[in-house]
PDB file of C-alpha atoms in Angstrom:
ATOM      1  CA  ASP A 250      39.282  64.868 163.530  1.00  0.00           C
ATOM      2  CA  PHE A 251      38.936  67.428 160.713  1.00  0.00           C
ATOM      3  CA  LYS A 252      42.320  69.240 162.105  1.00  0.00           C
ATOM      4  CA  SER A 253      44.306  65.923 161.854  1.00  0.00           C
ATOM      5  CA  VAL A 254      43.023  65.093 158.752  1.00  0.00           C
ATOM      6  CA  ALA A 255      43.553  68.106 156.972  1.00  0.00           C
ATOM      7  CA  ALA A 256      46.919  68.961 158.524  1.00  0.00           C
ATOM      8  CA  GLY A 257      47.880  64.991 157.655  1.00  0.00           C
ATOM      9  CA  PHE A 258      46.701  66.261 153.886  1.00  0.00           C
ATOM     10  CA  VAL A 259      49.226  69.116 153.812  1.00  0.00           C
ATOM     11  CA  VAL A 260      51.905  66.871 155.076  1.00  0.00           C
ATOM     12  CA  LEU A 261      51.088  64.248 152.277  1.00  0.00           C
ATOM     13  CA  SER A 262      50.452  67.097 149.746  1.00  0.00           C
ATOM     14  CA  ALA A 263      53.892  68.329 149.982  1.00  0.00           C
ATOM     15  CA  ILE A 264      55.801  65.487 150.439  1.00  0.00           C
ATOM     16  CA  HIS A 265      53.964  64.349 146.913  1.00  0.00           C
ATOM     17  CA  GLU A 266      55.311  67.531 145.472  1.00  0.00           C
ATOM     18  CA  VAL A 267      58.943  67.198 146.496  1.00  0.00           C
ATOM     19  CA  CYS A 268      58.641  63.557 145.088  1.00  0.00           C
ATOM     20  CA  THR A 269      57.326  64.957 142.150  1.00  0.00           C
ATOM     21  CA  TYR A 270      60.297  68.189 141.995  1.00  0.00           C
ATOM     22  CA  GLN A 271      62.847  65.473 142.528  1.00  0.00           C
ATOM     23  CA  ALA A 272      61.723  63.197 140.004  1.00  0.00           C
ATOM     24  CA  LEU A 273      61.594  66.121 137.137  1.00  0.00           C
ATOM     25  CA  LYS A 274      65.212  67.158 138.452  1.00  0.00           C
ATOM     26  CA  ALA A 275      66.554  63.677 137.590  1.00  0.00           C
ATOM     27  CA  VAL A 276      65.059  63.631 134.034  1.00  0.00           C
ATOM     28  CA  GLN A 277      68.079  64.838 131.171  1.00  0.00           C
ATOM     29  CA  LEU A 278      66.171  66.586 128.977  1.00  0.00           C
ATOM     30  CA  ARG A 279      68.273  67.488 125.559  1.00  0.00           C
ATOM     31  CA  SER A 280      65.946  69.865 124.100  1.00  0.00           C
ATOM     32  CA  LEU A 281      66.631  73.516 124.762  1.00  0.00           C
ATOM     33  CA  SER A 282      63.146  75.668 125.840  1.00  0.00           C
ATOM     34  CA  LYS A 283      64.034  79.157 126.058  1.00  0.00           C
ATOM     35  CA  HIS A 284      64.705  78.242 130.034  1.00  0.00           C
ATOM     36  CA  ARG A 285      67.403  76.265 129.338  1.00  0.00           C
ATOM     37  CA  MET A 286      69.207  78.084 126.510  1.00  0.00           C
ATOM     38  CA  HIS A 287      68.956  80.950 129.328  1.00  0.00           C
ATOM     39  CA  ILE A 288      70.663  79.014 131.623  1.00  0.00           C
ATOM     40  CA  LEU A 289      73.731  77.155 129.325  1.00  0.00           C
ATOM     41  CA  LEU A 290      74.057  80.635 127.239  1.00  0.00           C
ATOM     42  CA  ASP A 291      74.386  82.743 130.484  1.00  0.00           C
ATOM     43  CA  HIS A 292      77.150  80.314 132.294  1.00  0.00           C
ATOM     44  CA  PHE A 293      78.845  79.851 128.905  1.00  0.00           C
ATOM     45  CA  VAL A 294      79.523  83.627 128.432  1.00  0.00           C
ATOM     46  CA  ARG A 295      80.174  84.319 132.083  1.00  0.00           C
ATOM     47  CA  GLN A 296      82.912  81.323 132.322  1.00  0.00           C
ATOM     48  CA  ARG A 297      83.647  82.732 129.198  1.00  0.00           C
ATOM     49  CA  SER A 298      84.913  85.980 130.079  1.00  0.00           C
ATOM     50  CA  LYS A 299      87.166  83.865 132.604  1.00  0.00           C
ATOM     51  CA  SER A 300      89.365  82.708 129.693  1.00  0.00           C
ATOM     52  CA  LEU A 301      87.804  78.810 130.575  1.00  0.00           C
ATOM     53  CA  SER A 302      88.266  76.903 127.324  1.00  0.00           C
ATOM     54  CA  VAL A 303      85.093  76.576 124.965  1.00  0.00           C
ATOM     55  CA  VAL A 304      84.439  72.989 125.902  1.00  0.00           C
ATOM     56  CA  ASP A 305      84.303  73.375 128.942  1.00  0.00           C
ATOM     57  CA  SER A 306      82.224  75.624 129.310  1.00  0.00           C
ATOM     58  CA  VAL A 307      79.282  74.063 127.706  1.00  0.00           C
ATOM     59  CA  LEU A 308      77.029  72.823 130.338  1.00  0.00           C
ATOM     60  CA  SER A 309      75.943  69.204 129.948  1.00  0.00           C
ATOM     61  CA  PRO A 310      71.938  68.041 129.819  1.00  0.00           C
ATOM     62  CA  LYS A 311      72.737  66.753 133.309  1.00  0.00           C
ATOM     63  CA  ASP A 312      74.383  69.973 134.489  1.00  0.00           C
ATOM     64  CA  VAL A 313      71.739  72.342 133.523  1.00  0.00           C
ATOM     65  CA  THR A 314      69.133  70.045 134.818  1.00  0.00           C
ATOM     66  CA  GLN A 315      70.313  70.498 138.637  1.00  0.00           C
ATOM     67  CA  HIS A 316      69.658  74.555 137.608  1.00  0.00           C
ATOM     68  CA  GLU A 317      66.624  74.344 135.744  1.00  0.00           C
ATOM     69  CA  SER A 318      63.184  75.631 137.992  1.00  0.00           C
ATOM     70  CA  PHE A 319      60.132  73.610 137.447  1.00  0.00           C
ATOM     71  CA  PHE A 320      57.819  75.948 139.778  1.00  0.00           C
ATOM     72  CA  PRO A 321      55.069  77.301 137.281  1.00  0.00           C
ATOM     73  CA  ILE A 322      53.823  80.582 139.218  1.00  0.00           C
ATOM     74  CA  VAL A 323      57.381  81.387 139.616  1.00  0.00           C
ATOM     75  CA  LYS A 324      59.326  83.518 136.619  1.00  0.00           C
ATOM     76  CA  GLN A 325      62.453  81.023 135.104  1.00  0.00           C
ATOM     77  CA  ASP A 326      64.697  83.641 135.154  1.00  0.00           C
ATOM     78  CA  ASP A 327      64.842  87.351 134.041  1.00  0.00           C
ATOM     79  CA  SER A 328      64.795  87.089 130.138  1.00  0.00           C
ATOM     80  CA  TYR A 329      61.142  87.782 129.918  1.00  0.00           C
ATOM     81  CA  LEU A 330      62.415  91.102 130.567  1.00  0.00           C
ATOM     82  CA  TRP A 331      65.052  91.940 128.466  1.00  0.00           C
ATOM     83  CA  LEU A 332      64.710  89.359 125.662  1.00  0.00           C
ATOM     84  CA  LYS A 333      62.039  89.124 123.359  1.00  0.00           C
ATOM     85  CA  VAL A 334      62.300  86.499 120.510  1.00  0.00           C
ATOM     86  CA  GLY A 335      60.153  86.516 117.009  1.00  0.00           C
ATOM     87  CA  CYS A 336      59.443  89.688 117.157  1.00  0.00           C
ATOM     88  CA  GLY A 337      57.613  90.969 113.504  1.00  0.00           C
ATOM     89  CA  LEU A 338      59.222  93.429 111.419  1.00  0.00           C
ATOM     90  CA  GLN A 339      58.234  95.963 112.446  1.00  0.00           C
ATOM     91  CA  GLU A 340      59.657  95.542 115.881  1.00  0.00           C
ATOM     92  CA  ILE A 341      62.643  94.938 114.520  1.00  0.00           C
ATOM     93  CA  CYS A 342      63.567  97.535 111.621  1.00  0.00           C
ATOM     94  CA  LEU A 343      62.488 100.951 113.260  1.00  0.00           C
ATOM     95  CA  ASP A 344      64.046 103.470 110.854  1.00  0.00           C
ATOM     96  CA  GLU A 345      66.068 103.432 108.231  1.00  0.00           C
ATOM     97  CA  ARG A 346      69.545 103.765 110.126  1.00  0.00           C
ATOM     98  CA  THR A 347      68.336 100.270 111.629  1.00  0.00           C
ATOM     99  CA  TYR A 348      67.429  98.714 108.939  1.00  0.00           C
ATOM    100  CA  GLU A 349      70.943  99.555 106.637  1.00  0.00           C
ATOM    101  CA  GLU A 350      72.890  98.262 109.734  1.00  0.00           C
ATOM    102  CA  GLN A 351      71.211  94.859 109.492  1.00  0.00           C
ATOM    103  CA  LEU A 352      72.768  94.576 106.245  1.00  0.00           C
ATOM    104  CA  MET A 353      76.072  93.800 108.057  1.00  0.00           C
ATOM    105  CA  PHE A 354      74.409  90.532 109.079  1.00  0.00           C
ATOM    106  CA  ASN A 355      72.602  89.763 106.084  1.00  0.00           C
ATOM    107  CA  ASP A 356      74.002  86.186 105.809  1.00  0.00           C
ATOM    108  CA  GLU A 357      72.537  85.588 109.163  1.00  0.00           C
ATOM    109  CA  LYS A 358      68.906  83.841 109.123  1.00  0.00           C
ATOM    110  CA  TYR A 359      67.995  86.069 111.664  1.00  0.00           C
ATOM    111  CA  VAL A 360      67.428  90.170 112.457  1.00  0.00           C
ATOM    112  CA  LEU A 361      68.927  91.587 115.937  1.00  0.00           C
ATOM    113  CA  SER A 362      67.775  95.155 117.476  1.00  0.00           C
ATOM    114  CA  LEU A 363      68.167  97.076 120.683  1.00  0.00           C
ATOM    115  CA  VAL A 364      65.360  99.091 121.850  1.00  0.00           C
ATOM    116  CA  ARG A 365      65.444 101.524 124.970  1.00  0.00           C
ATOM    117  CA  CYS A 366      63.163  99.621 127.818  1.00  0.00           C
ATOM    118  CA  SER A 367      62.744 101.348 131.290  1.00  0.00           C
ATOM    119  CA  ASN A 368      62.017  97.799 133.183  1.00  0.00           C
ATOM    120  CA  SER A 369      64.498  95.617 131.506  1.00  0.00           C
ATOM    121  CA  PRO A 370      67.964  95.276 133.952  1.00  0.00           C
ATOM    122  CA  ILE A 371      70.426  96.022 131.286  1.00  0.00           C
ATOM    123  CA  GLY A 372      68.511  98.723 130.405  1.00  0.00           C
ATOM    124  CA  TYR A 373      67.599  97.839 126.687  1.00  0.00           C
ATOM    125  CA  GLN A 374      65.109  95.183 124.943  1.00  0.00           C
ATOM    126  CA  ILE A 375      67.275  92.618 122.799  1.00  0.00           C
ATOM    127  CA  ARG A 376      64.744  91.762 120.060  1.00  0.00           C
ATOM    128  CA  PHE A 377      65.251  88.815 117.968  1.00  0.00           C
ATOM    129  CA  ALA A 378      63.423  87.897 114.053  1.00  0.00           C
ATOM    130  CA  PHE A 379      64.018  84.825 112.372  1.00  0.00           C
ATOM    131  CA  ILE A 380      64.171  84.792 108.640  1.00  0.00           C
ATOM    132  CA  ASP A 381      61.874  82.055 106.825  1.00  0.00           C
ATOM    133  CA  GLY A 382      64.481  78.963 106.528  1.00  0.00           C
ATOM    134  CA  ALA A 383      65.770  79.749 110.281  1.00  0.00           C
ATOM    135  CA  VAL A 384      66.534  76.188 111.529  1.00  0.00           C
ATOM    136  CA  GLY A 385      67.923  74.826 115.016  1.00  0.00           C
ATOM    137  CA  LYS A 386      71.379  76.362 114.525  1.00  0.00           C
ATOM    138  CA  ASP A 387      70.489  79.387 113.427  1.00  0.00           C
ATOM    139  CA  LEU A 388      68.065  79.834 116.301  1.00  0.00           C
ATOM    140  CA  ILE A 389      70.952  78.899 118.599  1.00  0.00           C
ATOM    141  CA  ARG A 390      73.239  80.812 116.774  1.00  0.00           C
ATOM    142  CA  ALA A 391      71.009  83.885 116.984  1.00  0.00           C
ATOM    143  CA  ALA A 392      70.737  83.133 121.106  1.00  0.00           C
ATOM    144  CA  LEU A 393      74.390  83.026 121.852  1.00  0.00           C
ATOM    145  CA  HIS A 394      74.854  86.512 119.873  1.00  0.00           C
ATOM    146  CA  GLY A 395      71.767  87.967 121.889  1.00  0.00           C
ATOM    147  CA  TYR A 396      73.904  86.993 125.406  1.00  0.00           C
ATOM    148  CA  TYR A 397      77.024  88.029 124.394  1.00  0.00           C
ATOM    149  CA  LEU A 398      75.439  91.696 123.782  1.00  0.00           C
ATOM    150  CA  ARG A 399      73.583  91.285 127.251  1.00  0.00           C
ATOM    151  CA  PHE A 400      77.144  90.494 128.383  1.00  0.00           C
ATOM    152  CA  ILE A 401      78.372  93.425 127.382  1.00  0.00           C
ATOM    153  CA  LEU A 402      75.480  95.756 128.267  1.00  0.00           C
ATOM    154  CA  LEU A 403      75.020  94.559 131.932  1.00  0.00           C
ATOM    155  CA  THR A 404      79.689  94.666 132.492  1.00  0.00           C
ATOM    156  CA  GLU A 405      80.145  98.141 130.194  1.00  0.00           C
ATOM    157  CA  GLY A 406      76.714  99.574 130.316  1.00  0.00           C
ATOM    158  CA  CYS A 407      75.827 101.545 127.604  1.00  0.00           C
ATOM    159  CA  THR A 408      76.450 105.230 127.946  1.00  0.00           C
ATOM    160  CA  SER A 409      75.833 106.697 124.106  1.00  0.00           C
ATOM    161  CA  CYS A 410      73.483 105.714 121.428  1.00  0.00           C
ATOM    162  CA  ASP A 411      75.559 103.485 119.324  1.00  0.00           C
ATOM    163  CA  THR A 412      74.328 100.675 119.881  1.00  0.00           C
ATOM    164  CA  PHE A 413      75.371  99.322 116.475  1.00  0.00           C
ATOM    165  CA  SER A 414      78.779  98.995 117.808  1.00  0.00           C
ATOM    166  CA  MET A 415      77.723  97.072 120.585  1.00  0.00           C
ATOM    167  CA  ARG A 416      75.720  94.416 118.174  1.00  0.00           C
ATOM    168  CA  SER A 417      78.644  94.332 116.088  1.00  0.00           C
ATOM    169  CA  ALA A 418      81.485  93.745 118.625  1.00  0.00           C
ATOM    170  CA  SER A 419      79.235  90.991 120.856  1.00  0.00           C
ATOM    171  CA  TYR A 420      78.781  89.839 116.768  1.00  0.00           C
ATOM    172  CA  SER A 421      82.143  89.030 116.313  1.00  0.00           C
ATOM    173  CA  GLN A 422      82.120  87.531 119.894  1.00  0.00           C
ATOM    174  CA  MET A 423      79.598  85.028 119.099  1.00  0.00           C
ATOM    175  CA  ALA A 424      81.528  84.290 115.231  1.00  0.00           C
ATOM    176  CA  GLU A 425      84.573  83.612 116.762  1.00  0.00           C
ATOM    177  CA  VAL A 426      83.683  80.779 118.906  1.00  0.00           C
ATOM    178  CA  PHE A 427      80.399  79.517 117.604  1.00  0.00           C
ATOM    179  CA  GLU A 428      81.626  76.642 115.283  1.00  0.00           C
ATOM    180  CA  GLU A 429      83.410  75.099 118.414  1.00  0.00           C
ATOM    181  CA  PHE A 430      80.689  75.699 120.762  1.00  0.00           C
ATOM    182  CA  PHE A 431      78.154  74.280 118.602  1.00  0.00           C
ATOM    183  CA  GLU A 432      80.164  71.041 117.841  1.00  0.00           C
ATOM    184  CA  SER A 433      80.560  70.761 121.653  1.00  0.00           C
ATOM    185  CA  LEU A 434      76.332  71.088 122.425  1.00  0.00           C
ATOM    186  CA  GLN A 435      76.487  68.047 119.883  1.00  0.00           C
ATOM    187  CA  ALA A 436      79.087  65.930 121.644  1.00  0.00           C
ATOM    188  CA  LYS A 437      77.336  66.749 124.591  1.00  0.00           C
ATOM    189  CA  LYS A 438      74.636  65.086 123.609  1.00  0.00           C
ATOM    190  CA  TRP A 439      71.996  68.394 123.338  1.00  0.00           C
ATOM    191  CA  ARG A 440      70.054  67.815 120.320  1.00  0.00           C
ATOM    192  CA  THR A 441      70.018  70.645 118.210  1.00  0.00           C
ATOM    193  CA  GLU A 442      67.434  70.368 115.460  1.00  0.00           C
ATOM    194  CA  CYS A 443      64.608  72.803 114.850  1.00  0.00           C
ATOM    195  CA  GLU A 444      62.004  70.831 115.994  1.00  0.00           C
ATOM    196  CA  TYR A 445      64.300  70.362 119.814  1.00  0.00           C
ATOM    197  CA  VAL A 446      65.303  73.702 119.897  1.00  0.00           C
ATOM    198  CA  SER A 447      62.223  75.532 121.495  1.00  0.00           C
ATOM    199  CA  ILE A 448      63.234  79.636 121.967  1.00  0.00           C
ATOM    200  CA  GLU A 449      59.956  81.185 119.602  1.00  0.00           C
ATOM    201  CA  GLY A 450      56.865  80.909 121.211  1.00  0.00           C
ATOM    202  CA  ASN A 451      53.913  80.204 120.312  1.00  0.00           C
ATOM    203  CA  LEU A 452      52.975  84.020 118.140  1.00  0.00           C
ATOM    204  CA  ALA A 453      56.568  84.106 117.235  1.00  0.00           C
ATOM    205  CA  TYR A 454      56.919  85.641 113.612  1.00  0.00           C
ATOM    206  CA  ARG A 455      59.087  84.222 110.866  1.00  0.00           C
ATOM    207  CA  ILE A 456      60.139  87.276 108.119  1.00  0.00           C
ATOM    208  CA  SER A 457      60.830  87.001 104.188  1.00  0.00           C
ATOM    209  CA  ILE A 458      63.773  89.055 103.181  1.00  0.00           C
ATOM    210  CA  GLU A 459      63.542  89.513  99.063  1.00  0.00           C
ATOM    211  CA  LYS A 460      66.592  91.065  97.958  1.00  0.00           C
ATOM    212  CA  ALA A 461      66.684  93.378  94.619  1.00  0.00           C
ATOM    213  CA  ARG A 462      68.054  91.701  91.196  1.00  0.00           C
ATOM    214  CA  SER A 463      70.346  94.010  89.248  1.00  0.00           C
ATOM    215  CA  ILE A 464      69.048  94.466  85.489  1.00  0.00           C
TER     216      ILE A 464
END
């Protein structure tokens, strides 16, 4: 009868979904989506805070797959609340002081700003813009800077308006470990070329900065 058919359909659909989920779990993707980057960097920064070595703090593609969420309706992680990647310049350089502060990082291929946000679990939104010519390594470098900054906000908070000191401190933490971190990514078979690092989104901007020449 209809009830038996309906019940059988529900059971078979559930079994199919479970099998599909397990099959996805078995696939070890070596590219870095925004979600996989979140799992990788969140784990890395937390483990480094416990004084673990750089190489032991880097997850492999297999490790990340075990934590990855594949449900399309449910948000994969909370990074959408506090991280915005691929902003336009107007969203980054909010005033003259912010622009001048960016000059400290002028050898980098990204620009980072920190903006108050009531919906964010860290009280701020971390915003990135990438400069023309940025490659996969630059995207990963920027993301690691952002996750160190997030960790400072989670553990220490911010009771002042001096966001520059936090950006500077997190930048120093990132720069200290980055080369070893990047080498560990490659050793664990992550693909770090630009086409395999997809954290910007379809509507992301790239900005161009021209330096004035002295006459």
